[in-house]
XYZ file of C-alpha atoms in Angstrom:
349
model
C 0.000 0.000 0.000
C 2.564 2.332 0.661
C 4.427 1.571 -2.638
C 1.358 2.423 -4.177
C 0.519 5.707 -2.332
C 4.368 6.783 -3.382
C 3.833 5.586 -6.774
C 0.642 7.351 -6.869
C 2.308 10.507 -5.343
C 5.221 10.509 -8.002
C 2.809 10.396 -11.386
C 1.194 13.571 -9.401
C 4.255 15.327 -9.038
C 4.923 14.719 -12.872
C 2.060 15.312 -14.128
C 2.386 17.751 -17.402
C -0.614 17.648 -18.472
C -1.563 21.087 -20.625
C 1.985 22.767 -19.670
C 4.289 24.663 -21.823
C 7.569 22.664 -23.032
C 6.487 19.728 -20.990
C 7.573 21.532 -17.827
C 6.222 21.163 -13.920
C 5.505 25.309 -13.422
C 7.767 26.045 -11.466
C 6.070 28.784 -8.061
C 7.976 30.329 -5.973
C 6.668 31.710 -2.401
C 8.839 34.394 -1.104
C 8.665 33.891 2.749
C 7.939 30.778 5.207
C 5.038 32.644 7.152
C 1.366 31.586 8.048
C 0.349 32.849 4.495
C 2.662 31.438 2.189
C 2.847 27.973 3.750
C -1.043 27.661 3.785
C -1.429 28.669 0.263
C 1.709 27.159 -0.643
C 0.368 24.363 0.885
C -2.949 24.332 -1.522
C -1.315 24.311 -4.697
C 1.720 21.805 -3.669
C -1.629 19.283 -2.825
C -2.499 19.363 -6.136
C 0.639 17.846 -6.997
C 1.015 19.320 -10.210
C 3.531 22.167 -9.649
C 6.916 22.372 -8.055
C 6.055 24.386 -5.291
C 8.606 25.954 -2.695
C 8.858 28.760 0.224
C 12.154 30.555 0.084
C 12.647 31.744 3.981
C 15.425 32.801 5.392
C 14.157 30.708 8.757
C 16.497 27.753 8.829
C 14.814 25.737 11.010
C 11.841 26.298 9.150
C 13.007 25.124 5.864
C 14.541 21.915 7.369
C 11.100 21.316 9.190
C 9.100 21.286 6.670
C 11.927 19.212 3.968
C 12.430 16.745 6.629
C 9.550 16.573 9.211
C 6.346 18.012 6.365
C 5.929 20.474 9.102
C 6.015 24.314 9.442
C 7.119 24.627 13.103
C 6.796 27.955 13.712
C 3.204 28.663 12.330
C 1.526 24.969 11.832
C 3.779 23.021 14.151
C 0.408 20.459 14.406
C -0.352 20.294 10.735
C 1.189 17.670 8.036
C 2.145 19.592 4.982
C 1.931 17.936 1.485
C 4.717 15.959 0.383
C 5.592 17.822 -2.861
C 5.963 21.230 -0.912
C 9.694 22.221 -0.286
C 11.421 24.808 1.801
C 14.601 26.912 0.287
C 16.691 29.309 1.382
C 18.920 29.553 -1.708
C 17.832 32.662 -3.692
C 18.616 31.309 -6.764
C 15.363 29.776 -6.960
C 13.709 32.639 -8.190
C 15.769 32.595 -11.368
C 13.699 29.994 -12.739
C 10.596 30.525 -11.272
C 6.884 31.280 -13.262
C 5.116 32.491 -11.007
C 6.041 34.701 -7.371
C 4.125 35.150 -4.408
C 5.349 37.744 -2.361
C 4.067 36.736 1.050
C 6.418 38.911 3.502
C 5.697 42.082 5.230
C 4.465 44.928 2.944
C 7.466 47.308 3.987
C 9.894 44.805 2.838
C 8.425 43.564 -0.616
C 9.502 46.781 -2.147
C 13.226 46.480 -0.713
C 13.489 42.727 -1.417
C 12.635 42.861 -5.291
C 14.912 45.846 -5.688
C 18.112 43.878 -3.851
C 16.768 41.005 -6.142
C 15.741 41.927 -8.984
C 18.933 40.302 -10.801
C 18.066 36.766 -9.422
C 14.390 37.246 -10.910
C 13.195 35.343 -13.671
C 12.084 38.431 -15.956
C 9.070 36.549 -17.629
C 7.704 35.765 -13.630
C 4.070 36.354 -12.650
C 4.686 38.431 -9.194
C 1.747 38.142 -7.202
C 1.611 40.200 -4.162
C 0.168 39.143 -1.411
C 1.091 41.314 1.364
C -1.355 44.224 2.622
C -0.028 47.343 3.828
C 1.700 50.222 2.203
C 5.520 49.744 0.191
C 7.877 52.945 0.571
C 5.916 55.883 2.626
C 2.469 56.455 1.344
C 3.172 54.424 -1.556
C 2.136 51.578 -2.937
C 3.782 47.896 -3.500
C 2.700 48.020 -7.159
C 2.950 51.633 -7.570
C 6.757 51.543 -6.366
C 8.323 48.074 -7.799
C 6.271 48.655 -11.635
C 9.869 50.969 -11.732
C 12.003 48.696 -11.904
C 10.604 45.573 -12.564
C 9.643 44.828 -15.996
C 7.932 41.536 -14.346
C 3.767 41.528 -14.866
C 2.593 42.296 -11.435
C -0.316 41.425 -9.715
C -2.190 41.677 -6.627
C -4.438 38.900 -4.418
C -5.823 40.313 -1.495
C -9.539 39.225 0.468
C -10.841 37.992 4.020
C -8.330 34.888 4.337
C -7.534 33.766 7.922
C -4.400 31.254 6.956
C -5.480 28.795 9.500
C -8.520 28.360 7.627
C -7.129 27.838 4.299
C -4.797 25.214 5.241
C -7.456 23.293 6.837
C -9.040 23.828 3.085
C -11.864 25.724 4.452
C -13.107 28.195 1.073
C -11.692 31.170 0.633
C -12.213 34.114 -1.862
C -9.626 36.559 -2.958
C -9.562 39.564 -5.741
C -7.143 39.024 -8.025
C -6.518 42.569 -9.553
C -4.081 44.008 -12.284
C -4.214 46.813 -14.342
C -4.645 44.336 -17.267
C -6.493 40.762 -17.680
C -3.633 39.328 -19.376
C -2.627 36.919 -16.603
C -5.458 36.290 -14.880
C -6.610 33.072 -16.230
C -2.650 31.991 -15.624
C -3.205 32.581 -12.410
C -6.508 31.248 -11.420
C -5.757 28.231 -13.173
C -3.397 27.453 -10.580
C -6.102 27.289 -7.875
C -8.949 24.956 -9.934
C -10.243 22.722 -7.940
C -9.049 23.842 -4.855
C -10.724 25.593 -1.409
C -9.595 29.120 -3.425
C -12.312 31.218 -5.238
C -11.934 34.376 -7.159
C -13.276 37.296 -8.292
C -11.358 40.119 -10.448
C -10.439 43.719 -10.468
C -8.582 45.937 -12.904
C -8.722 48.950 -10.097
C -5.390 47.741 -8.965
C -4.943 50.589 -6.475
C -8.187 50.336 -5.068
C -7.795 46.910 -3.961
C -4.761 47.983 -2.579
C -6.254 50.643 -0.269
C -8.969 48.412 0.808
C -6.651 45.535 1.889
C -4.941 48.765 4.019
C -8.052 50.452 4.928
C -9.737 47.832 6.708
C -6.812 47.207 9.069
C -7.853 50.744 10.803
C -11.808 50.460 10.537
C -11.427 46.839 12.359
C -9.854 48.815 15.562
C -12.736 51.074 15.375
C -15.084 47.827 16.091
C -13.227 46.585 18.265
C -13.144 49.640 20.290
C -16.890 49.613 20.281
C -16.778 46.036 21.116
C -15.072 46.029 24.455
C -17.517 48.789 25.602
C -20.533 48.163 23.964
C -22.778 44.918 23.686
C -25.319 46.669 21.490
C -26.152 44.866 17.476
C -27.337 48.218 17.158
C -24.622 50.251 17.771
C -22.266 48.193 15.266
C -24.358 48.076 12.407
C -24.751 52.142 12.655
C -20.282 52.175 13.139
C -19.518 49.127 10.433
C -22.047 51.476 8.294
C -20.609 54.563 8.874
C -16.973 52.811 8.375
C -17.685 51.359 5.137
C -19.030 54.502 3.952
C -15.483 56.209 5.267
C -13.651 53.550 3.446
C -15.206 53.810 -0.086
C -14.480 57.581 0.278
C -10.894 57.229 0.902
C -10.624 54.833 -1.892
C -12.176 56.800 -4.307
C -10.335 59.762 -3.225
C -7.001 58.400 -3.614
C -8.225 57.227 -6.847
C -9.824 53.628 -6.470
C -13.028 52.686 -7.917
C -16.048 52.120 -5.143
C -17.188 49.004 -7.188
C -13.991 47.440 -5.642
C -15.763 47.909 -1.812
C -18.086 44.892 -3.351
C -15.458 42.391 -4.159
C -13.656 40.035 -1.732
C -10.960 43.013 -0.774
C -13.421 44.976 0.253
C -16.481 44.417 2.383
C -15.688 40.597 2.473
C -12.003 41.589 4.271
C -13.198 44.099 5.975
C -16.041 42.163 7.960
C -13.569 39.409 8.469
C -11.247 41.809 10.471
C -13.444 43.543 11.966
C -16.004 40.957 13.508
C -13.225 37.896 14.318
C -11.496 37.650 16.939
C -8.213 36.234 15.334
C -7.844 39.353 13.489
C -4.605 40.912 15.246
C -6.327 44.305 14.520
C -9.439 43.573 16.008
C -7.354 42.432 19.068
C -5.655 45.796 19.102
C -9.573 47.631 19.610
C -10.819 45.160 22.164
C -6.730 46.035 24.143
C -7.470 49.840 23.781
C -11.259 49.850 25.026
C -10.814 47.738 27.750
C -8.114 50.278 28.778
C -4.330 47.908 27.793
C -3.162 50.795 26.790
C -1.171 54.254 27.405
C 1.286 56.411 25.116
C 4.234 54.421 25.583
C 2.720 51.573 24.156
C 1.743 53.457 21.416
C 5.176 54.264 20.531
C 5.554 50.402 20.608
C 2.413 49.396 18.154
C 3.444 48.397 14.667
C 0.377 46.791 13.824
C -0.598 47.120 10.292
C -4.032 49.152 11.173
C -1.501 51.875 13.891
C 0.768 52.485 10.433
C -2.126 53.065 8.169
C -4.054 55.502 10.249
C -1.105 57.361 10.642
C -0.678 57.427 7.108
C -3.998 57.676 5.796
C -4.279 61.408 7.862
C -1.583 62.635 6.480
C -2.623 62.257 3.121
C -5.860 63.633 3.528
C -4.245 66.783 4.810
C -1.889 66.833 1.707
C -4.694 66.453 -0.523
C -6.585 69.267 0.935
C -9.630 67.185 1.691
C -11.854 67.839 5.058
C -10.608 65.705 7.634
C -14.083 66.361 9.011
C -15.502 64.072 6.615
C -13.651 61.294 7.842
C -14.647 61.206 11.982
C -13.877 57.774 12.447
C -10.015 57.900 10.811
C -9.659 60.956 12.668
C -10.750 59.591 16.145
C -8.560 56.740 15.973
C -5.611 58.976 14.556
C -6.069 61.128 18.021
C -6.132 57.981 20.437
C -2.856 57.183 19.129
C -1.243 60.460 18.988
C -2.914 62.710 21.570
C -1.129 62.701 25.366
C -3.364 60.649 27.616
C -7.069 60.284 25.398
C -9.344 59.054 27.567
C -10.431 56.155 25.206
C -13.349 55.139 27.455
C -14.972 58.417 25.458
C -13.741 57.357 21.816
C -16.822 55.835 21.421
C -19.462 58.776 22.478
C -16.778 60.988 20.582
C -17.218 59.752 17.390
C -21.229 59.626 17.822
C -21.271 63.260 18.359
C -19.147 63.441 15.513
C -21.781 61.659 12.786
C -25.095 62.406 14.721
């Protein structure tokens, strides 16, 4: 039986079936994190691709090559056989398709430093969510220099679940719909599901956006045990959102797909969502201004950011009572957060 089941195994990992020049595509995950190894972990099940994390997490990559484990982030979950764990950068130099799955400020750094290593015809999908240089983009800032088609997957996608193969959607955006069939196809028949946008930046803001809305809610939640009271905030914050978005040029159909309302409600109603965590921590009082200083969550950087641009652009900040709130708990000497909540109801009565 076991001679079969390796037999079996083998004829999936070879399987060429409707690829170019009789090649296994060749994907690439840059990172060893919760994201990349569940995903990674989808596509290396199908056994038709050669499928590999490049970390830079030793033990990591020799966990997972010699005990199918990721013991950092799924120490309790056997990987497929067929995925691999690298940290020779080489890799990339023959890869089709990238997933960039580490922290948004270092995607932009990493495929600058790299960019000789990568394969030039490469798919780059990013996955990350959160700003690249400053108030900038990922895409925005590596479409420079790369001359690589780039692509974005963002949506409400809790990596526990999708390594126990629970479904999942993403938006897959790019400016273009050249690739997106070459990228979907990866995923048929798997726990993934799609839908598509060419509003590239918008999906980008919404990915960021919702980081800061889902403190907001959990503010209110670790004051306020009222259905009421949420619907009116997660109304008045979706509203806020597809303002900013359109403002900084984003289309407000893109609030409607998976990045939008779908990721939004996912980190702002679940308590795994780190950002959620944050809200309940500050309205139950965990908090003061030298653990502000400390905060690097994604939803602290993107307030921060998110106010300044509205400044720059010479819109109202008045318009926006929620972002602003937030902005002052986290930058005001000693806000008494216990009134955040009443605060911003004065604010949109």
């Amino acid at each position: 039986m076991k001679i079969l089941m390796l037999l079996s195994e083998n004829l999936l990992r070879n399987n060429i079936l409707g690829y170019k020049n009789n090649a296994m595509k060749k994907i690439v995950f840059v990172g060893s994190g919760a994201i990349a190894t569940a995903i990674g972990n989808v596509l290396a099940r199908k056994g038709m691709y050669d499928v590999t994390l490049l970390s830079i997490e030793e033990e990591v990559v020799e966990s997972i090559n010699n005990q199918r484990l990721n013991i950092t982030y799924f120490p309790n979950v056997k990987l497929s056989r067929t995925l691999k764990a690298s940290s020779d950068i080489n890799i990339l130099s023959d890869a089709d398709v990238i997933f960039m799955a580490i922290p948004s400020t270092a995607v932009v750094d990493y495929l600058f430093e790299h960019k000789k290593y990568l394969n030039p015809r490469a798919i780059i999908v990013n996955l990350a969510k959160g700003f690249g240089k400053d108030d900038k983009l990922i895409p925005d800032c590596v479409s420079h220099f790369l001359v690589n088609p780039i692509l974005t997957m963002k949506g409400p996608s809790f990596a526990r679940e999708i390594i126990n193969r629970q479904e999942t959607g993403f938006t897959l955006a790019s400016f273009t719909n050249d690739y997106f069939n070459e990228v979907a196809d990866l995923f048929e028949n798997t726990n993934i599901y799609f839908d598509y946008s060419n509003d590239m930046n918008g999906v980008e803001y919404a990915s960021i956006l919702k980081n800061i809305y889902a403190i907001i809610i959990g503010m209110l939640d670790a004051n306020y045990d009222s259905a009421n009271m949420r619907s009116l905030i997660i109304t008045k914050a979706i509203n806020e959102m597809r303002s900013l978005l359109i403002n900084f040029g984003g289309k407000d159909i893109t609030m409607f797909n998976y990045c939008g309302f779908g990721d939004f409600s996912l980190t702002a109603l679940n308590d795994m969502s780190r950002n959620r965590t944050l809200g309940l921590l500050i309205g139950k009082g965990f908090f003061n201004s030298g653990i502000s200083e400390k905060v690097v969550l994604e939803g602290r950087i993107a307030v921060d950011v998110f106010y300044q641009k509205v400044l720059d652009s010479h819109i109202d900040i008045n318009a926006y009572p929620l972002m602003s709130e937030l902005y002052h708990v986290f930058n005001d000497n000693d806000y008494p957060t216990k009134k955040f909540v009443k605060n911003i109801l004065n604010k949109i009565k």
